[in-house]
Amino acid sequence: MAKRIQFSTTGDPDVLQYIDFNPKNPEEHEVQVENKAIGINYIDTYIRSGLYPPAQLPSGLGTEGAGVIKKVGSAVSTLKVGDRVVYAQSALGAYSEIHNVPAEKIALLPDNISFQQAAASFLKGLTVQYLLRQTYEIKPGEIFLFHAAAGGVGLIACQWAKALGARLIGTVGSDEKAELAKAAGAWATINYAKENIAQRVIELTQGEKVKVVYDSVGKNTWLDSLSSLQKRGLLVSFGNASGPVTGVDLGILNQKGGLYVTRPSLNWYVTNRQELEQASNELFSLIACGAINVDVAPEQQFPLSQAQRAHQTLESRKTIGSSLLIPGS
C-alpha cells in the first residue's frame, strides 16, 4: 500500500483526498519512482478546478516529481533500479508516494542537485528554457517584460535572464515581491498594484517598448501586454492565473502594431528524450554553477497529506517561488 492524492469531482481545494492505493507494476516502457519531493505547479489548480478538466474521474494530480527508481519495465534499458531521477511530463498522479512514469519522460538527476531542488525547478526551469531560448531567443542586453516575476517560474526567469546578460522587467504585486525579483536578477520591476504596467514599460525603455512579453497571468494583463510591445512584437501567453483570455477581436493586433501572439506549452518543445536531455542539461548546469538558486523555504514544503492547504496557499498568492509536497512527512 501507498498514499496518494485523488479527486472525484472538480472544484475548490477541498475536493482533494488523501487515500491509500496499491501501486501497479510499471508497464514495459515505464519506470516506477518512489517520490522524495513533488512539484506543485499552478497548472495543477487549473486541472483540479475544472478549467483544464482531466480525461476521467476520479483522477490523480500533478506531473512533476523527483525520487529513486524502484522498478523498471521489461523494455527499459537506459535506466536502472536505484537511479536518482526527476520528471515533469508524466501522466496525472505525481501527488503520490509511488508513481509510474514513461521512461522517455525521465531525466537522470546529478548527485549535486537535491530531490527538493529538482522537484522545485524541473517543470518551471524547462518552461523558462523553452520560453527564453526557443519560443523567442533572448539576446544579451535585450530588455523584455515578464509577468509574475516573483512566482516559481518568474524567479527562475529572473536568474536565467541575468545569466544571459539580458534585462528583465518583472511585474509583481507588492514591494516585497519586487525586492525578491530584483535580488534574483530582474533589471527593473513594476508593482501593478501601484503602477500602470504599459506606461512604466514605455518609461523604462525610453519610449521604445519591448520586442517580447511573457505572460502567464492571462485575462488581467492581456491589454497591458499588447500595449507594451513594439510594432510587430510578440506576446507569449503561457498561462491563465487570472483567468483565460477569451472573445479576442484579432483586429486589436493590427491596431497596436501588427503584433504576434503565441500560446505555447512545454509539450510542444520537449517531445522526445533528446530534446529532454538538451533542455534539462542546460537547466542543471545553471543550477550546479549557482546561476540559478531554487531552494524552497520550509514553510512552502507541505506534507503530501496537506495538499489542500498547499493549493489554498498557492491560490492566495502568498507563496514566493516554488512550493513542494513531501511524501512521508
Short mmCIF file of C-alpha atoms in Angstrom, two decimals:
data_model
loop_
_atom_site.label_atom_id
_atom_site.label_comp_id
_atom_site.label_asym_id
_atom_site.label_seq_id
_atom_site.Cartn_x
_atom_site.Cartn_y
_atom_site.Cartn_z
CA MET A 1 0.00 0.00 0.00
CA ALA A 2 0.99 3.59 -0.60
CA LYS A 3 -0.56 7.06 -0.26
CA ARG A 4 -1.65 9.46 -2.97
CA ILE A 5 -3.88 12.46 -3.66
CA GLN A 6 -7.05 11.86 -5.68
CA PHE A 7 -10.16 13.86 -6.57
CA SER A 8 -13.56 12.59 -7.72
CA THR A 9 -15.08 15.93 -8.71
CA THR A 10 -13.53 19.21 -9.82
CA GLY A 11 -13.74 22.28 -7.63
CA ASP A 12 -12.03 24.05 -4.74
CA PRO A 13 -9.01 22.59 -2.89
CA ASP A 14 -11.26 20.64 -0.52
CA VAL A 15 -12.03 18.15 -3.32
CA LEU A 16 -8.51 16.73 -2.88
CA GLN A 17 -8.49 13.44 -0.96
CA TYR A 18 -5.53 11.68 0.71
CA ILE A 19 -6.10 7.96 0.11
CA ASP A 20 -4.47 4.52 0.20
CA PHE A 21 -3.83 2.65 -3.05
CA ASN A 22 -1.99 -0.39 -4.39
CA PRO A 23 0.67 0.70 -6.91
CA LYS A 24 0.64 -1.26 -10.17
CA ASN A 25 3.85 -2.66 -11.62
CA PRO A 26 5.28 -0.44 -14.36
CA GLU A 27 4.37 -1.20 -17.97
CA GLU A 28 7.15 -2.36 -20.29
CA HIS A 29 8.25 1.19 -21.22
CA GLU A 30 7.76 2.69 -17.75
CA VAL A 31 9.73 3.01 -14.54
CA GLN A 32 8.34 3.16 -11.02
CA VAL A 33 9.58 6.13 -8.99
CA GLU A 34 9.49 6.43 -5.22
CA ASN A 35 8.96 10.18 -4.93
CA LYS A 36 11.11 12.08 -2.44
CA ALA A 37 9.75 15.52 -3.41
CA ILE A 38 6.81 16.56 -5.60
CA GLY A 39 6.50 19.81 -7.51
CA ILE A 40 3.38 21.94 -7.13
CA ASN A 41 2.54 23.97 -10.23
CA TYR A 42 -0.20 26.46 -10.98
CA ILE A 43 -1.50 24.27 -13.79
CA ASP A 44 -2.40 21.71 -11.10
CA THR A 45 -5.00 24.16 -9.81
CA TYR A 46 -6.46 24.52 -13.32
CA ILE A 47 -6.92 20.75 -13.53
CA ARG A 48 -8.36 20.43 -10.03
CA SER A 49 -10.78 23.33 -10.57
CA GLY A 50 -12.01 22.03 -13.93
CA LEU A 51 -10.54 24.80 -16.10
CA TYR A 52 -8.46 22.04 -17.71
CA PRO A 53 -10.63 19.04 -16.77
CA PRO A 54 -8.98 15.60 -16.52
CA ALA A 55 -9.94 12.94 -19.04
CA GLN A 56 -11.75 10.94 -16.38
CA LEU A 57 -12.68 10.99 -12.71
CA PRO A 58 -11.59 10.03 -10.16
CA SER A 59 -8.15 11.33 -11.10
CA GLY A 60 -4.72 11.77 -9.65
CA LEU A 61 -2.99 15.13 -9.81
CA GLY A 62 0.46 16.51 -10.57
CA THR A 63 3.02 15.72 -13.25
CA GLU A 64 6.35 16.56 -11.59
CA GLY A 65 8.48 14.78 -9.03
CA ALA A 66 11.95 13.63 -8.08
CA GLY A 67 12.99 10.42 -6.43
CA VAL A 68 14.55 7.00 -6.83
CA ILE A 69 13.64 4.27 -9.32
CA LYS A 70 12.24 1.20 -7.54
CA LYS A 71 11.23 -0.91 -10.56
CA VAL A 72 11.80 -0.81 -14.33
CA GLY A 73 9.63 -2.11 -17.14
CA SER A 74 10.77 -5.04 -19.26
CA ALA A 75 11.65 -2.85 -22.29
CA VAL A 76 13.61 -0.20 -20.36
CA SER A 77 17.37 -0.45 -20.85
CA THR A 78 18.64 3.11 -20.24
CA LEU A 79 17.55 3.35 -16.59
CA LYS A 80 18.00 1.06 -13.60
CA VAL A 81 16.77 0.49 -10.07
CA GLY A 82 18.41 2.96 -7.68
CA ASP A 83 18.87 5.77 -10.22
CA ARG A 84 18.17 9.27 -8.92
CA VAL A 85 15.70 10.83 -11.36
CA VAL A 86 13.36 13.74 -11.99
CA TYR A 87 10.38 14.09 -14.31
CA ALA A 88 7.92 16.82 -15.28
CA GLN A 89 5.67 15.48 -18.02
CA SER A 90 4.16 12.36 -16.53
CA ALA A 91 0.52 11.36 -16.65
CA LEU A 92 -1.50 12.84 -13.80
CA GLY A 93 -0.69 11.23 -10.48
CA ALA A 94 2.63 12.63 -9.28
CA TYR A 95 0.99 13.71 -6.00
CA SER A 96 1.81 10.23 -4.70
CA GLU A 97 4.40 8.25 -2.77
CA ILE A 98 4.81 5.94 -5.79
CA HIS A 99 4.32 6.93 -9.43
CA ASN A 100 4.83 5.09 -12.73
CA VAL A 101 6.36 7.29 -15.43
CA PRO A 102 7.24 6.65 -19.11
CA ALA A 103 10.98 6.16 -19.36
CA GLU A 104 11.24 8.77 -22.13
CA LYS A 105 9.96 11.40 -19.69
CA ILE A 106 12.67 10.65 -17.09
CA ALA A 107 15.90 12.61 -16.67
CA LEU A 108 18.82 11.38 -14.60
CA LEU A 109 19.47 13.70 -11.69
CA PRO A 110 23.08 14.76 -10.99
CA ASP A 111 24.32 13.96 -7.48
CA ASN A 112 24.99 17.64 -6.74
CA ILE A 113 21.30 18.58 -7.11
CA SER A 114 18.90 17.57 -4.31
CA PHE A 115 15.49 15.99 -4.80
CA GLN A 116 13.91 19.15 -3.39
CA GLN A 117 15.81 21.39 -5.82
CA ALA A 118 14.90 19.15 -8.73
CA ALA A 119 11.18 18.92 -7.95
CA ALA A 120 11.03 22.66 -7.30
CA SER A 121 12.68 23.58 -10.57
CA PHE A 122 12.24 20.98 -13.28
CA LEU A 123 8.91 21.90 -14.87
CA LYS A 124 9.41 25.59 -14.15
CA GLY A 125 13.02 25.51 -15.34
CA LEU A 126 12.17 23.65 -18.55
CA THR A 127 9.41 26.19 -19.08
CA VAL A 128 11.86 29.08 -18.77
CA GLN A 129 14.27 27.25 -21.06
CA TYR A 130 11.79 26.97 -23.91
CA LEU A 131 10.44 30.49 -23.35
CA LEU A 132 13.77 32.34 -23.29
CA ARG A 133 15.78 30.03 -25.52
CA GLN A 134 13.32 28.68 -28.09
CA THR A 135 9.95 30.48 -28.37
CA TYR A 136 11.87 33.75 -28.63
CA GLU A 137 15.62 33.68 -28.14
CA ILE A 138 16.58 36.42 -25.69
CA LYS A 139 19.80 38.20 -26.60
CA PRO A 140 22.41 39.69 -24.23
CA GLY A 141 21.44 43.24 -23.35
CA GLU A 142 17.86 42.83 -24.57
CA ILE A 143 15.04 44.34 -22.49
CA PHE A 144 11.84 42.31 -22.16
CA LEU A 145 8.76 42.08 -19.95
CA PHE A 146 7.97 39.04 -17.79
CA HIS A 147 4.79 38.94 -15.71
CA ALA A 148 4.59 37.39 -12.22
CA ALA A 149 8.33 37.76 -11.73
CA ALA A 150 8.26 36.64 -8.09
CA GLY A 151 6.44 33.37 -8.81
CA GLY A 152 8.07 29.99 -9.23
CA VAL A 153 8.63 30.38 -12.98
CA GLY A 154 9.31 34.10 -12.65
CA LEU A 155 12.17 33.85 -10.15
CA ILE A 156 13.90 31.27 -12.35
CA ALA A 157 13.35 33.57 -15.35
CA CYS A 158 14.93 36.48 -13.46
CA GLN A 159 18.01 34.40 -12.71
CA TRP A 160 18.22 32.95 -16.23
CA ALA A 161 17.92 36.42 -17.77
CA LYS A 162 20.77 37.65 -15.59
CA ALA A 163 22.88 34.66 -16.67
CA LEU A 164 22.18 35.60 -20.30
CA GLY A 165 23.14 39.22 -19.68
CA ALA A 166 19.60 40.35 -20.55
CA ARG A 167 17.43 42.95 -18.81
CA LEU A 168 14.16 41.56 -17.47
CA ILE A 169 11.38 43.91 -16.41
CA GLY A 170 9.24 41.94 -13.98
CA THR A 171 5.70 42.69 -12.86
CA VAL A 172 4.88 41.94 -9.22
CA GLY A 173 2.02 42.54 -6.79
CA SER A 174 3.87 44.05 -3.83
CA ASP A 175 7.02 45.89 -2.84
CA GLU A 176 8.23 42.76 -1.04
CA LYS A 177 7.94 40.73 -4.23
CA ALA A 178 9.67 43.50 -6.15
CA GLU A 179 12.70 43.17 -3.87
CA LEU A 180 12.73 39.40 -4.34
CA ALA A 181 12.62 39.71 -8.12
CA LYS A 182 15.43 42.27 -8.11
CA ALA A 183 17.52 40.07 -5.82
CA ALA A 184 17.01 37.20 -8.27
CA GLY A 185 18.26 39.27 -11.19
CA ALA A 186 15.41 41.41 -12.53
CA TRP A 187 16.71 44.60 -14.12
CA ALA A 188 13.58 46.52 -13.11
CA THR A 189 10.20 45.78 -11.56
CA ILE A 190 6.67 47.16 -11.91
CA ASN A 191 4.29 46.90 -8.96
CA TYR A 192 0.97 46.56 -10.76
CA ALA A 193 -0.90 47.39 -7.53
CA LYS A 194 0.52 50.91 -7.75
CA GLU A 195 1.79 51.46 -11.28
CA ASN A 196 0.43 51.32 -14.82
CA ILE A 197 2.29 48.47 -16.49
CA ALA A 198 2.33 49.72 -20.07
CA GLN A 199 3.22 53.28 -19.06
CA ARG A 200 6.13 52.10 -16.90
CA VAL A 201 7.43 49.93 -19.75
CA ILE A 202 7.42 52.98 -22.00
CA GLU A 203 9.31 54.97 -19.35
CA LEU A 204 11.85 52.22 -18.64
CA THR A 205 12.59 51.72 -22.35
CA GLN A 206 12.68 55.46 -23.14
CA GLY A 207 9.65 55.11 -25.37
CA GLU A 208 10.83 52.11 -27.36
CA LYS A 209 8.74 49.41 -25.59
CA VAL A 210 9.85 45.75 -25.85
CA LYS A 211 10.05 43.13 -28.58
CA VAL A 212 8.61 40.33 -26.45
CA VAL A 213 6.32 39.93 -23.44
CA TYR A 214 5.96 36.68 -21.49
CA ASP A 215 2.53 36.50 -19.86
CA SER A 216 1.30 33.74 -17.54
CA VAL A 217 -1.36 35.91 -15.90
CA GLY A 218 -3.84 36.00 -18.78
CA LYS A 219 -7.08 37.97 -18.58
CA ASN A 220 -5.91 40.77 -16.28
CA THR A 221 -2.72 41.60 -18.17
CA TRP A 222 -3.75 40.94 -21.78
CA LEU A 223 -4.19 44.57 -22.85
CA ASP A 224 -1.19 45.81 -20.85
CA SER A 225 0.95 43.16 -22.52
CA LEU A 226 -0.15 44.20 -26.00
CA SER A 227 0.36 47.88 -25.16
CA SER A 228 3.94 47.18 -24.01
CA LEU A 229 5.07 45.75 -27.35
CA GLN A 230 6.93 47.39 -30.20
CA LYS A 231 5.42 47.14 -33.67
CA ARG A 232 5.48 43.51 -34.87
CA GLY A 233 6.33 42.44 -31.32
CA LEU A 234 5.50 39.04 -29.85
CA LEU A 235 3.22 38.24 -26.92
CA VAL A 236 3.97 34.81 -25.47
CA SER A 237 0.88 33.81 -23.48
CA PHE A 238 1.74 30.72 -21.44
CA GLY A 239 -0.72 30.76 -18.53
CA ASN A 240 -4.05 31.96 -17.15
CA ALA A 241 -3.53 32.75 -13.45
CA SER A 242 -6.21 35.47 -13.56
CA GLY A 243 -8.47 33.58 -15.97
CA PRO A 244 -8.29 32.76 -19.68
CA VAL A 245 -8.25 35.37 -22.42
CA THR A 246 -11.49 34.92 -24.38
CA GLY A 247 -13.52 36.74 -27.01
CA VAL A 248 -10.48 38.32 -28.66
CA ASP A 249 -11.00 40.60 -31.64
CA LEU A 250 -7.92 39.90 -33.74
CA GLY A 251 -8.13 43.43 -35.11
CA ILE A 252 -6.53 44.68 -31.90
CA LEU A 253 -3.26 43.07 -33.01
CA ASN A 254 -3.28 45.30 -36.08
CA GLN A 255 -4.31 48.38 -34.12
CA LYS A 256 -1.42 48.00 -31.69
CA GLY A 257 1.28 47.44 -34.30
CA GLY A 258 0.80 44.29 -36.37
CA LEU A 259 1.57 42.17 -33.31
CA TYR A 260 2.09 38.43 -32.99
CA VAL A 261 0.65 36.18 -30.28
CA THR A 262 1.57 32.59 -29.49
CA ARG A 263 0.20 30.15 -26.90
CA PRO A 264 2.95 27.56 -26.35
CA SER A 265 3.43 24.80 -23.81
CA LEU A 266 6.31 22.56 -22.82
CA ASN A 267 4.76 19.58 -24.60
CA TRP A 268 5.45 21.22 -27.97
CA TYR A 269 9.14 21.84 -27.15
CA VAL A 270 10.13 18.67 -25.32
CA THR A 271 8.71 15.89 -27.48
CA ASN A 272 11.39 13.20 -27.18
CA ARG A 273 14.28 12.03 -25.00
CA GLN A 274 16.89 14.01 -26.97
CA GLU A 275 15.02 17.29 -26.50
CA LEU A 276 14.50 16.49 -22.81
CA GLU A 277 18.20 15.86 -22.26
CA GLN A 278 19.22 19.03 -24.10
CA ALA A 279 16.86 21.25 -22.11
CA SER A 280 17.47 19.57 -18.74
CA ASN A 281 21.26 19.63 -19.14
CA GLU A 282 21.13 23.39 -19.73
CA LEU A 283 18.98 23.83 -16.63
CA PHE A 284 21.11 21.52 -14.46
CA SER A 285 24.32 23.30 -15.47
CA LEU A 286 22.92 26.65 -14.33
CA ILE A 287 21.76 25.18 -11.02
CA ALA A 288 25.06 23.40 -10.44
CA CYS A 289 27.15 26.54 -11.03
CA GLY A 290 24.92 28.63 -8.77
CA ALA A 291 23.47 30.86 -11.50
CA ILE A 292 20.01 29.57 -10.58
CA ASN A 293 19.05 29.02 -6.94
CA VAL A 294 15.88 27.00 -6.39
CA ASP A 295 15.96 26.30 -2.67
CA VAL A 296 12.44 26.16 -1.21
CA ALA A 297 11.56 27.83 2.10
CA PRO A 298 10.49 25.35 4.81
CA GLU A 299 7.04 26.98 5.09
CA GLN A 300 6.41 26.14 1.43
CA GLN A 301 7.23 22.45 1.85
CA PHE A 302 3.95 20.72 2.70
CA PRO A 303 3.36 17.10 3.74
CA LEU A 304 1.66 15.16 0.95
CA SER A 305 -1.35 14.78 3.26
CA GLN A 306 -1.77 18.59 3.26
CA ALA A 307 -2.25 19.07 -0.47
CA GLN A 308 -5.47 21.01 0.21
CA ARG A 309 -3.58 23.56 2.31
CA ALA A 310 -0.82 23.75 -0.28
CA HIS A 311 -3.33 24.66 -3.01
CA GLN A 312 -5.10 27.17 -0.79
CA THR A 313 -1.78 28.86 -0.08
CA LEU A 314 -0.76 28.87 -3.75
CA GLU A 315 -4.05 30.36 -4.94
CA SER A 316 -3.96 33.04 -2.24
CA ARG A 317 -0.84 34.44 -3.96
CA LYS A 318 1.01 34.17 -0.63
CA THR A 319 3.77 31.93 -1.96
CA ILE A 320 7.14 33.14 -3.17
CA GLY A 321 8.93 30.98 -5.70
CA SER A 322 8.30 27.23 -5.75
CA SER A 323 6.34 25.00 -3.36
CA LEU A 324 6.66 21.27 -2.71
CA LEU A 325 4.78 18.27 -1.37
CA ILE A 326 6.93 15.89 0.66
CA PRO A 327 5.79 12.24 0.92
CA GLY A 328 6.09 10.55 4.29
CA SER A 329 6.27 13.80 6.26
#
